[in-house]
PDB file of C-alpha atoms in Angstrom:
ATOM      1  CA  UNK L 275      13.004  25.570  -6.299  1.00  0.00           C
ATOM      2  CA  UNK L 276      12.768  23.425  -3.308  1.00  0.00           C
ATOM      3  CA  UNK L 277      14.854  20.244  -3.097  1.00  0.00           C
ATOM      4  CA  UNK L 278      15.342  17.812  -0.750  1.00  0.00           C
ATOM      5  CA  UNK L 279      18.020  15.108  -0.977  1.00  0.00           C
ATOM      6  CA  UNK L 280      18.126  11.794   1.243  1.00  0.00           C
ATOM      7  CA  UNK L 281      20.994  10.716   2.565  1.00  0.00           C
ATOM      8  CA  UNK L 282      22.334   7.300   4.149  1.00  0.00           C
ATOM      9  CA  UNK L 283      23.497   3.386   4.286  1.00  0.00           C
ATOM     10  CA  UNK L 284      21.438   1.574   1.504  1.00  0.00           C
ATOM     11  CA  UNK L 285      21.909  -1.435   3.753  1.00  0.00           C
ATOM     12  CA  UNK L 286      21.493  -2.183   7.410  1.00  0.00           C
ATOM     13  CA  UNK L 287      21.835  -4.987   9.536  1.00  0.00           C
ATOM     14  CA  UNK L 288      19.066  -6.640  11.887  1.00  0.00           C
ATOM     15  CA  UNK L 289      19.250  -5.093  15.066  1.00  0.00           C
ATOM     16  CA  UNK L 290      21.601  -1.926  14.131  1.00  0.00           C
ATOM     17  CA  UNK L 291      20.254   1.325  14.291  1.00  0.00           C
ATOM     18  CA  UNK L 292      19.154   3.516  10.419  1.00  0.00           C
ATOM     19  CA  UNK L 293      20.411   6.857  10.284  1.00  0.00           C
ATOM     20  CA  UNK L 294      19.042   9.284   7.540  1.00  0.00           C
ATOM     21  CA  UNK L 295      19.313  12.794   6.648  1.00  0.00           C
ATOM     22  CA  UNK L 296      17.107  14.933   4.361  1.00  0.00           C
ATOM     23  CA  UNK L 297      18.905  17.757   3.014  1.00  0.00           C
ATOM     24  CA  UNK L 298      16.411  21.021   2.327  1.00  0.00           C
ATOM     25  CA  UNK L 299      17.402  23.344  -0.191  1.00  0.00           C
ATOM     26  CA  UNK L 300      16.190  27.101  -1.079  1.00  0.00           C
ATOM     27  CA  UNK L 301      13.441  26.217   2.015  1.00  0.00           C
ATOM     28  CA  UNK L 302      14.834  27.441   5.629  1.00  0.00           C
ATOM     29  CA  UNK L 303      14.146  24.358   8.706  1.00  0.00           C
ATOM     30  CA  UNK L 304      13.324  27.036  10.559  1.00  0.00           C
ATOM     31  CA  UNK L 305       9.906  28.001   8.865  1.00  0.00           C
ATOM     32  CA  UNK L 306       7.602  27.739  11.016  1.00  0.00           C
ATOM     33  CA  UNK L 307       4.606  26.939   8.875  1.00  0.00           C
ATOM     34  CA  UNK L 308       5.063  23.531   7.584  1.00  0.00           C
ATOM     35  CA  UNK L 309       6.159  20.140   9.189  1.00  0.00           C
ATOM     36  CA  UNK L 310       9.021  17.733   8.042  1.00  0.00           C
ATOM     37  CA  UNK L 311       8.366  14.316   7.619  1.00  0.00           C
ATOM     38  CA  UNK L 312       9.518  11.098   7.004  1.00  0.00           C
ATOM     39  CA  UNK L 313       7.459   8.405   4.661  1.00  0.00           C
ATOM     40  CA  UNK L 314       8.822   4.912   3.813  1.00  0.00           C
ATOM     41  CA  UNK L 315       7.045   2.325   1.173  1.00  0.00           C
ATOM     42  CA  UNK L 316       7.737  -1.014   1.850  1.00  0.00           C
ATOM     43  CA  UNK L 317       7.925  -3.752  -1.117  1.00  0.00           C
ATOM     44  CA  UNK L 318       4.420  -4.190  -1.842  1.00  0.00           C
ATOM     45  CA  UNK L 319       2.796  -2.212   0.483  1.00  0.00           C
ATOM     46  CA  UNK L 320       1.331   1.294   0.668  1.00  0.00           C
ATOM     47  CA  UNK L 321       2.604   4.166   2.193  1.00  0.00           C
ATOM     48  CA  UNK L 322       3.576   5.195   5.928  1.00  0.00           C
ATOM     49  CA  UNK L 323       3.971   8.067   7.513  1.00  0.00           C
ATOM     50  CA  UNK L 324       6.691   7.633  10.017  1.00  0.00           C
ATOM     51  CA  UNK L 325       6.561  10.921  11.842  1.00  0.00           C
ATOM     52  CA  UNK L 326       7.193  14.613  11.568  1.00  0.00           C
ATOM     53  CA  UNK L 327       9.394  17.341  13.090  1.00  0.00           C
ATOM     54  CA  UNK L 328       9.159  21.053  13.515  1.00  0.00           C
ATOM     55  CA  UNK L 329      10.978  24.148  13.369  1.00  0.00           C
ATOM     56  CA  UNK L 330      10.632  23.953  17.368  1.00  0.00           C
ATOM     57  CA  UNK L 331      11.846  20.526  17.409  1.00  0.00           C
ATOM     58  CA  UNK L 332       8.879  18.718  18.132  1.00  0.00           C
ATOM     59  CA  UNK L 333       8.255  15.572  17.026  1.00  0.00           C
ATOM     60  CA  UNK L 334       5.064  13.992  15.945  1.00  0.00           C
ATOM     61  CA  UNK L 335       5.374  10.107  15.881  1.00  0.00           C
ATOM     62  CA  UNK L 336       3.064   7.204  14.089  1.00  0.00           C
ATOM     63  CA  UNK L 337       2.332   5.127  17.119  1.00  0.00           C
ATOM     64  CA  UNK L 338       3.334   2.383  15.037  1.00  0.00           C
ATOM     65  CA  UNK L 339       6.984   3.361  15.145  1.00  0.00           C
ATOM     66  CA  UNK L 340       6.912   5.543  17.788  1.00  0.00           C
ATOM     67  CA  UNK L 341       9.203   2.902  20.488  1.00  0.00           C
ATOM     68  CA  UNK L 342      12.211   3.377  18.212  1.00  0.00           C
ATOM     69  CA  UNK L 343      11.807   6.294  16.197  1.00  0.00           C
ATOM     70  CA  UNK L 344      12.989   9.528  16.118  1.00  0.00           C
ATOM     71  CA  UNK L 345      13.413  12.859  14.548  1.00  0.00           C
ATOM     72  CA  UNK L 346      16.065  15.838  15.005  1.00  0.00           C
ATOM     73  CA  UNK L 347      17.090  18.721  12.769  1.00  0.00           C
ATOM     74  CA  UNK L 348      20.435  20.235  12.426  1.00  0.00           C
ATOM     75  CA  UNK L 349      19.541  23.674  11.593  1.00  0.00           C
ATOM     76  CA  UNK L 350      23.890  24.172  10.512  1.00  0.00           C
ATOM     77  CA  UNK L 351      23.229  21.956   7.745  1.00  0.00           C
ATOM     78  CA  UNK L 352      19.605  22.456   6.603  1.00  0.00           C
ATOM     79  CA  UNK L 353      18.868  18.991   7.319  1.00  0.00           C
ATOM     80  CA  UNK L 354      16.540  16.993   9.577  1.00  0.00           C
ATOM     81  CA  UNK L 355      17.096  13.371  10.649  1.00  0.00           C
ATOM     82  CA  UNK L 356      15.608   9.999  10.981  1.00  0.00           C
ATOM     83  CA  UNK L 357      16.826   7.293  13.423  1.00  0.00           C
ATOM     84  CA  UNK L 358      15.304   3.992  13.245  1.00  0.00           C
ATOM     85  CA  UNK L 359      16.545   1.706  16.595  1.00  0.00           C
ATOM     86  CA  UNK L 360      16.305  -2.292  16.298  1.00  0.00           C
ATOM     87  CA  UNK L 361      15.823  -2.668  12.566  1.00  0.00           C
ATOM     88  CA  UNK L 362      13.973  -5.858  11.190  1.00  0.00           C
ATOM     89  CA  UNK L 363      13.829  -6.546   7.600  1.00  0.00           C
ATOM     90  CA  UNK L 364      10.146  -5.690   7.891  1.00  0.00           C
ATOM     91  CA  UNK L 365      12.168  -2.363   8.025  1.00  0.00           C
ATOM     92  CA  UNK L 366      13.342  -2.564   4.222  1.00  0.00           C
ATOM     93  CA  UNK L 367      11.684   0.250   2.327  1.00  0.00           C
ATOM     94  CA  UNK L 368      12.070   3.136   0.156  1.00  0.00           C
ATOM     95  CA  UNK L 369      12.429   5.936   3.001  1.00  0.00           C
ATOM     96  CA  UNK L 370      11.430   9.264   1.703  1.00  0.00           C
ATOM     97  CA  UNK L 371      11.505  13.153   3.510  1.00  0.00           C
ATOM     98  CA  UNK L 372       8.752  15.688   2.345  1.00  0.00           C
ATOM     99  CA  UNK L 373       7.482  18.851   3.926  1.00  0.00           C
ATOM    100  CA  UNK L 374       3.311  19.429   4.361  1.00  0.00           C
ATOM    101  CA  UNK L 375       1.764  22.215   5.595  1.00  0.00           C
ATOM    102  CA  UNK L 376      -1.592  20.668   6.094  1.00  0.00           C
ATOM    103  CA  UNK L 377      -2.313  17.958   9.321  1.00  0.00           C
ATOM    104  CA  UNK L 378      -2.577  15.498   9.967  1.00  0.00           C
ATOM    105  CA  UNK L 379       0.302  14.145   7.965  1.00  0.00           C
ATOM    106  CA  UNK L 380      -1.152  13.416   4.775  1.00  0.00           C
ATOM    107  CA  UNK L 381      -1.566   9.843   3.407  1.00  0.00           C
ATOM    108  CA  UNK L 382      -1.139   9.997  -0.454  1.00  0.00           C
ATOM    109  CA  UNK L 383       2.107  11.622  -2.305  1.00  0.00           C
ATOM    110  CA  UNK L 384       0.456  14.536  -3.925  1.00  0.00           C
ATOM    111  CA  UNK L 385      -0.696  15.817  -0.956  1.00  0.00           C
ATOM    112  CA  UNK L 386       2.662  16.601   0.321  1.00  0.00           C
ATOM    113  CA  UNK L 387       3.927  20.398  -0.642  1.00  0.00           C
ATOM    114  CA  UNK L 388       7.742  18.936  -1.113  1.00  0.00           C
ATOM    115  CA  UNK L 389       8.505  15.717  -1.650  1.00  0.00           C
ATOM    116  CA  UNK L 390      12.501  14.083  -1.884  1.00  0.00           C
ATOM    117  CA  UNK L 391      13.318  11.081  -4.873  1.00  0.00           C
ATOM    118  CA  UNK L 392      13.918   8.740  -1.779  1.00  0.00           C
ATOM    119  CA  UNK L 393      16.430   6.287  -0.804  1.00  0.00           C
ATOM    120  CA  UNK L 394      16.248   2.599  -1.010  1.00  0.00           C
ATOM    121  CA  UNK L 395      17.146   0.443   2.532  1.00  0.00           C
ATOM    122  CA  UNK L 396      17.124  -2.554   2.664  1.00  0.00           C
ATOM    123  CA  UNK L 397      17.491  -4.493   6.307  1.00  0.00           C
ATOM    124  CA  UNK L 398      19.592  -8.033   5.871  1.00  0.00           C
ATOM    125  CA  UNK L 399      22.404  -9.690   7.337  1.00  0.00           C
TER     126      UNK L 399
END
């Protein structure tokens, strides 16, 4: 069974930089076939796709985020990363990492193939 498990502060400070990790389990980073993605759910608000990595490292970025996003994989531990420069507390959200096979990204949950419980951040000084 595939798992994925999100890892990470639960709070971060205006301006600092987010760091998360998605753990993958029984489902090898380096399959080719599918893309890696990060989602995030504000308070009250639908969903967003952040962006999406490959097994070649590529990243695929929502415009929206794309000035101070970024994804990398570290194929040692199974996991692929978020980072998340200059946070805001219009950052706060539940951040969550799923794999798709299917593009573009998709935009509701049960589209996804794999999709992690998430991790709650909230952005506040």
């Amino acid at each position: 069974q595939v798992q994925l498990v999100e890892s990470g502060p639960s709070q971060v400070k205006p301006s600092q930089t987010l760091s998360l990790s998605c753990t993958v389990s029984n489902y090898s980073i380096g399959n080719p076939y599918i893309f890696f993605s990060w989602v995030r759910q504000p308070p009250g608000k639908t969903l967003e796709w952040m962006g999406a990595i490959t097994h070649s490292d590529t990243n695929y970025l929502n415009p929206a985020f794309k000035s101070r996003t970024s994804l990398s994989r570290d194929t040692s531990k199974n996991q692929f990363n978020l980072q998340v420069n200059s946070v805001t507390p219009e950052d706060t959200a539940l951040y969550v990492c799923a794999l798709h096979r299917r593009w573009p990204a998709p935009s509701n949950r049960w589209e996804y193939d794999y999709w992690g419980q998430g991790i709650q951040v909230t952005v506040s000084s």
